[in-house]
Structure formats: structure tokens, C-alpha cells
Tab-separated table of C-alpha atoms in Angstrom:
chain	number	residue	atom	x	y	z
A	36	LYS	CA	-16.860	-8.194	20.288
A	37	ALA	CA	-15.519	-11.064	18.225
A	38	GLY	CA	-13.240	-10.092	15.365
A	39	VAL	CA	-13.419	-11.043	11.730
A	40	THR	CA	-13.249	-14.795	11.284
A	41	GLN	CA	-12.176	-16.658	8.185
A	42	THR	CA	-12.473	-20.330	7.384
A	43	PRO	CA	-10.636	-22.422	6.614
A	44	ARG	CA	-7.281	-21.053	7.754
A	45	TYR	CA	-5.282	-23.280	5.440
A	46	LEU	CA	-6.191	-24.969	2.201
A	47	ILE	CA	-4.310	-27.060	-0.339
A	48	LYS	CA	-5.779	-27.564	-3.791
A	49	THR	CA	-4.545	-28.718	-7.183
A	50	ARG	CA	-4.607	-26.848	-10.459
A	51	GLY	CA	-7.988	-26.792	-12.148
A	52	GLN	CA	-9.965	-27.255	-8.960
A	53	GLN	CA	-12.206	-24.616	-7.464
A	54	VAL	CA	-12.272	-23.300	-3.926
A	55	THR	CA	-14.672	-21.401	-1.668
A	56	LEU	CA	-13.475	-19.280	1.231
A	57	SER	CA	-15.710	-17.933	3.966
A	58	CYS	CA	-15.661	-14.729	5.990
A	59	SER	CA	-17.784	-13.707	8.975
A	60	PRO	CA	-17.566	-9.963	9.641
A	61	ILE	CA	-17.660	-8.226	13.006
A	62	SER	CA	-21.210	-8.127	14.313
A	63	GLY	CA	-23.005	-5.077	12.939
A	64	HIS	CA	-20.561	-4.527	10.081
A	65	ARG	CA	-22.266	-4.447	6.715
A	66	SER	CA	-19.326	-4.110	4.330
A	67	VAL	CA	-16.963	-6.950	3.501
A	68	SER	CA	-13.906	-6.561	1.297
A	69	TRP	CA	-11.553	-9.242	0.016
A	70	TYR	CA	-7.849	-8.880	-0.677
A	71	GLN	CA	-5.166	-11.155	-2.072
A	72	GLN	CA	-1.700	-10.959	-0.497
A	73	THR	CA	1.377	-12.372	-2.235
A	74	PRO	CA	5.089	-11.688	-1.710
A	75	GLY	CA	5.423	-10.397	-5.257
A	76	GLN	CA	2.382	-8.141	-5.535
A	77	GLY	CA	1.579	-7.352	-1.917
A	78	LEU	CA	-2.026	-6.752	-0.895
A	79	GLN	CA	-4.393	-6.319	-3.803
A	80	PHE	CA	-8.091	-5.470	-3.651
A	81	LEU	CA	-10.402	-8.124	-5.077
A	82	PHE	CA	-13.923	-6.838	-4.419
A	83	GLU	CA	-16.244	-5.353	-1.836
A	84	TYR	CA	-19.777	-6.281	-0.883
A	85	PHE	CA	-22.352	-4.196	0.902
A	86	SER	CA	-25.936	-5.243	1.524
A	87	GLU	CA	-25.493	-8.333	-0.646
A	88	THR	CA	-24.361	-6.232	-3.627
A	89	GLN	CA	-20.916	-5.964	-5.129
A	90	ARG	CA	-19.976	-2.299	-4.700
A	91	ASN	CA	-16.432	-2.276	-5.997
A	92	LYS	CA	-14.197	-4.597	-7.970
A	93	GLY	CA	-10.448	-4.837	-8.467
A	94	ASN	CA	-8.530	-5.982	-11.530
A	95	PHE	CA	-8.831	-9.726	-11.212
A	96	PRO	CA	-10.114	-12.207	-13.807
A	97	GLY	CA	-13.659	-13.490	-13.749
A	98	ARG	CA	-12.472	-16.726	-12.108
A	99	PHE	CA	-12.601	-14.765	-8.870
A	100	SER	CA	-16.115	-14.166	-7.640
A	101	GLY	CA	-17.902	-13.557	-4.407
A	102	ARG	CA	-21.203	-13.065	-2.724
A	103	GLN	CA	-22.649	-11.745	0.483
A	104	PHE	CA	-25.541	-13.133	2.445
A	105	SER	CA	-28.274	-11.296	4.305
A	106	ASN	CA	-26.403	-11.736	7.591
A	107	SER	CA	-23.374	-9.977	5.993
A	108	ARG	CA	-21.295	-13.160	5.878
A	109	SER	CA	-19.393	-13.411	2.641
A	110	GLU	CA	-17.887	-16.108	0.495
A	111	MET	CA	-15.242	-15.888	-2.159
A	112	ASN	CA	-14.886	-18.443	-4.932
A	113	VAL	CA	-11.985	-19.102	-7.244
A	114	SER	CA	-12.624	-21.437	-10.154
A	115	THR	CA	-10.086	-23.270	-12.312
A	116	LEU	CA	-7.248	-22.683	-9.896
A	117	GLU	CA	-3.815	-21.735	-11.222
A	118	LEU	CA	-0.457	-21.991	-9.483
A	119	GLY	CA	-0.345	-18.206	-9.284
A	120	ASP	CA	-3.469	-18.161	-7.139
A	121	SER	CA	-1.419	-19.386	-4.190
A	122	ALA	CA	-1.717	-16.553	-1.698
A	123	LEU	CA	-3.084	-15.356	1.599
A	124	TYR	CA	-6.678	-14.266	1.094
A	125	LEU	CA	-7.765	-11.630	3.568
A	126	CYS	CA	-11.225	-10.480	4.379
A	127	ALA	CA	-11.925	-7.105	5.985
A	128	SER	CA	-15.143	-5.760	7.420
A	129	SER	CA	-16.257	-2.221	8.102
A	130	LEU	CA	-19.333	-0.634	9.582
A	131	THR	CA	-20.712	1.002	6.454
A	132	SER	CA	-19.706	1.576	2.890
A	133	GLY	CA	-19.764	4.724	0.839
A	134	GLY	CA	-19.903	8.314	1.991
A	135	THR	CA	-17.010	10.726	1.967
A	136	ARG	CA	-14.907	9.173	4.714
A	137	PRO	CA	-13.889	5.533	4.442
A	138	ASP	CA	-14.640	3.543	7.563
A	139	THR	CA	-11.907	1.638	9.305
A	140	GLN	CA	-11.443	-1.815	7.894
A	141	TYR	CA	-10.794	-4.656	10.298
A	142	PHE	CA	-8.973	-7.615	8.841
A	143	GLY	CA	-9.337	-11.281	9.583
A	144	PRO	CA	-6.348	-13.636	9.918
A	145	GLY	CA	-6.677	-14.809	6.336
A	146	THR	CA	-6.921	-18.119	4.525
A	147	ARG	CA	-3.618	-19.457	3.230
A	148	LEU	CA	-4.326	-21.125	-0.133
A	149	THR	CA	-1.692	-23.321	-1.730
A	150	VAL	CA	-2.243	-24.531	-5.288
A	151	LEU	CA	-0.160	-27.538	-6.354
B	156	GLN	CA	4.549	2.339	-12.218
B	157	LYS	CA	2.521	1.077	-9.287
B	158	GLU	CA	0.106	3.529	-7.694
B	159	VAL	CA	1.814	3.152	-4.311
B	160	GLU	CA	5.524	2.500	-3.834
B	161	GLN	CA	7.049	1.497	-0.535
B	162	ASP	CA	10.687	0.853	0.342
B	163	PRO	CA	11.023	-2.942	0.237
B	164	GLY	CA	13.357	-3.369	3.197
B	165	PRO	CA	13.853	-5.354	5.317
B	166	LEU	CA	14.852	-2.936	8.029
B	167	SER	CA	16.716	-3.844	11.216
B	168	VAL	CA	17.263	-1.332	14.023
B	169	PRO	CA	18.405	-1.493	17.667
B	170	GLU	CA	15.881	-1.059	20.437
B	171	GLY	CA	15.233	2.606	21.194
B	172	ALA	CA	15.972	3.804	17.657
B	173	ILE	CA	13.742	6.166	15.709
B	174	VAL	CA	12.305	4.407	12.683
B	175	SER	CA	11.167	6.177	9.532
B	176	LEU	CA	8.970	4.354	7.038
B	177	ASN	CA	7.938	5.962	3.766
B	178	CYS	CA	5.610	5.584	0.817
B	179	THR	CA	5.154	7.534	-2.381
B	180	TYR	CA	2.092	7.501	-4.585
B	181	SER	CA	1.067	8.669	-8.017
B	182	ASN	CA	-2.731	8.979	-7.782
B	183	SER	CA	-3.684	12.558	-6.948
B	184	ALA	CA	-7.182	11.414	-5.969
B	185	PHE	CA	-5.949	9.713	-2.812
B	186	GLN	CA	-7.260	11.632	0.179
B	187	TYR	CA	-7.107	9.146	3.041
B	188	PHE	CA	-3.867	7.636	4.218
B	189	MET	CA	-3.372	4.746	6.574
B	190	TRP	CA	-0.634	2.684	8.123
B	191	TYR	CA	-1.299	-0.938	8.969
B	192	ARG	CA	0.866	-3.289	11.009
B	193	GLN	CA	0.886	-7.003	10.278
B	194	TYR	CA	2.391	-9.587	12.572
B	195	SER	CA	3.356	-12.989	11.242
B	196	ARG	CA	0.353	-15.227	10.586
B	197	LYS	CA	-2.073	-12.400	11.361
B	198	GLY	CA	-4.164	-9.995	9.341
B	199	PRO	CA	-3.184	-6.318	9.123
B	200	GLU	CA	-4.335	-4.037	11.946
B	201	LEU	CA	-4.844	-0.298	11.582
B	202	LEU	CA	-2.189	1.836	13.289
B	203	MET	CA	-2.777	5.359	12.014
B	204	TYR	CA	-5.390	7.065	9.829
B	205	THR	CA	-4.946	10.564	8.417
B	206	TYR	CA	-6.911	12.722	6.052
B	207	SER	CA	-5.108	14.919	3.530
B	208	SER	CA	-1.853	16.705	4.374
B	209	GLY	CA	-0.493	17.178	7.873
B	210	ASN	CA	0.773	15.326	10.900
B	211	LYS	CA	-0.943	13.053	13.365
B	212	GLU	CA	0.588	11.724	16.553
B	213	ASP	CA	-0.472	8.752	18.653
B	214	GLY	CA	1.884	7.769	21.436
B	215	ARG	CA	5.184	6.715	19.927
B	216	PHE	CA	3.798	6.870	16.383
B	217	THR	CA	3.611	9.917	14.109
B	218	ALA	CA	2.109	9.880	10.633
B	219	GLN	CA	2.957	12.602	8.125
B	220	VAL	CA	1.309	13.308	4.800
B	221	ASP	CA	2.706	15.676	2.173
B	222	LYS	CA	0.216	15.738	-0.679
B	223	SER	CA	2.258	18.217	-2.712
B	224	SER	CA	5.078	15.676	-2.874
B	225	LYS	CA	2.764	12.645	-2.857
B	226	TYR	CA	4.745	11.282	0.075
B	227	ILE	CA	3.691	9.813	3.404
B	228	SER	CA	5.760	8.731	6.378
B	229	LEU	CA	5.389	6.861	9.625
B	230	PHE	CA	7.814	7.577	12.451
B	231	ILE	CA	8.225	5.247	15.408
B	232	ARG	CA	10.014	6.702	18.418
B	233	ASP	CA	11.748	4.603	21.069
B	234	SER	CA	11.236	1.458	19.000
B	235	GLN	CA	10.601	-1.761	20.925
B	236	PRO	CA	11.115	-5.425	19.991
B	237	SER	CA	7.313	-5.718	20.018
B	238	ASP	CA	7.253	-3.290	17.071
B	239	SER	CA	8.862	-6.004	14.916
B	240	ALA	CA	6.309	-6.607	12.171
B	241	THR	CA	5.497	-5.748	8.576
B	242	TYR	CA	4.248	-2.202	8.052
B	243	LEU	CA	1.991	-1.409	5.132
B	244	CYS	CA	0.873	1.969	3.903
B	245	ALA	CA	-2.606	2.152	2.383
B	246	MET	CA	-4.597	4.851	0.630
B	247	SER	CA	-8.085	5.478	-0.645
B	248	GLU	CA	-9.953	8.083	-2.637
B	249	THR	CA	-12.709	10.269	-1.279
B	250	GLY	CA	-16.027	8.482	-1.553
B	251	ALA	CA	-14.380	5.423	-3.017
B	252	ASN	CA	-15.765	3.465	-0.095
B	253	SER	CA	-13.716	0.513	0.922
B	254	LYS	CA	-11.120	0.025	-1.787
B	255	LEU	CA	-7.699	0.385	-0.252
B	256	THR	CA	-4.540	0.513	-2.345
B	257	PHE	CA	-1.566	-0.833	-0.413
B	258	GLY	CA	2.181	-0.541	-0.629
B	259	LYS	CA	3.974	-3.880	-0.665
B	260	GLY	CA	5.034	-3.512	2.955
B	261	ILE	CA	8.342	-3.341	4.777
B	262	THR	CA	9.448	-5.813	7.430
B	263	LEU	CA	10.891	-4.157	10.506
B	264	SER	CA	13.019	-5.981	13.057
B	265	VAL	CA	13.886	-4.245	16.338
B	266	ARG	CA	16.882	-5.880	18.004
B	267	PRO	CA	16.940	-5.975	21.841
């Protein structure tokens, strides 16, 4: 089975621009979560989508948004980029969402975003 | 205070050493505890997954959870150069679906 894929792998933008990142989950996985990884803050949860609905949201400003399509693929958008948005953005997919036992999350390789 | 604290490292050990990695947490609602390994330029991969207090062993890896002390550990026996990576602890609440709260990670280097 193919793993989680993320595109693009690397991206350079300038302040004020917006960016869209894409994530294709493992086939059959219905939940997609997004995380931001920086040296200073580590891995931080952005949001999670299940069946095209946002199920959970972290403490990030409204400039960070996402969506999920009917085929479970997900996109994340960051508007009005700031220097501090430079990070590795990781997507993780899991089989289901909810219930009493969290399912294993499988991470993609990430998109390295640099904001100049 | 962050919800999950992890020794920042880095950590360098000789091949064959026993490695102990630790995390503390403050949220009593955490019930599920995980250790992820992340190689350079890769996403994290799940190493160990435990529920509530106790020990779990998988080959050279042992995960321990002490909920009374809000402390979790990962032990690596007979460490190998291939174990050189960043190790991240992660936790989630019961029924909180997919939100994982991570420690900042510790970079381990195993010297041949």
C-alpha cells in the first residue's frame, strides 16, 4: 500500500502571500490530520478532518484553514504568510476517527515551507 | 508550562548502550501514549503505543507509563547506529480522536 503523500515537498513564498499544501492519505483512511513542526515549538496539531468535516482544531489563527474532499484527500491553506509560518507541515492519516481508542496515525514526509 | 515536556538533548551514546528517553506531562486526561521516531527529512513513524499505566516490550524497545507520576519512558537496548534519529513522545485523551500532543523531541546519535 502506498504511504501518505504530500505535495509539494518544498516551497518558498514571501510574506503576505498565501499557500496551499496537499495531502493524499493511505487508501481507505478517512481521517487526515495536519501538524506544524518547528525547532522552537516542536510538532503542533493544526486540525483534523473526517468525512469532509473538521472534527478537531488546534490553537492556530484563522489564517490557517483546511478542507477534505470526498476521496479523503486534504488541502491546507495559509493566507497572509508571516515569517513565523516557516516550518515543516506534516499530514497524517488514520483509518477512522473518534471512538475510545485513537487509531494509529501514519505521517507523510511533510512539506517544507520557507517564508522570506 | 507545556502539556508535554521532553528532555531536549541531544543525546550521544556508543553502540550497544542502553538508552533511556523520558517525557513528563501535566494533563491527567491523557490515556494513550506513543513514541514516534523521525529520521532526517522524513515524517514521524510510530514505534510504540501503550494505553494507561504499565510496560510494553517490542524487541529492543520497552515503553513504560507511570500515570501516577505523569511520566513515560522509552528504553532502547543494544542501541545500533540505525537507531540514530529524533524520538518524540506523543499523547492523546480518550475519545479525543486524532489530536496528538507531542513533546519537542530528542535527537539521539549512536556512535559505532
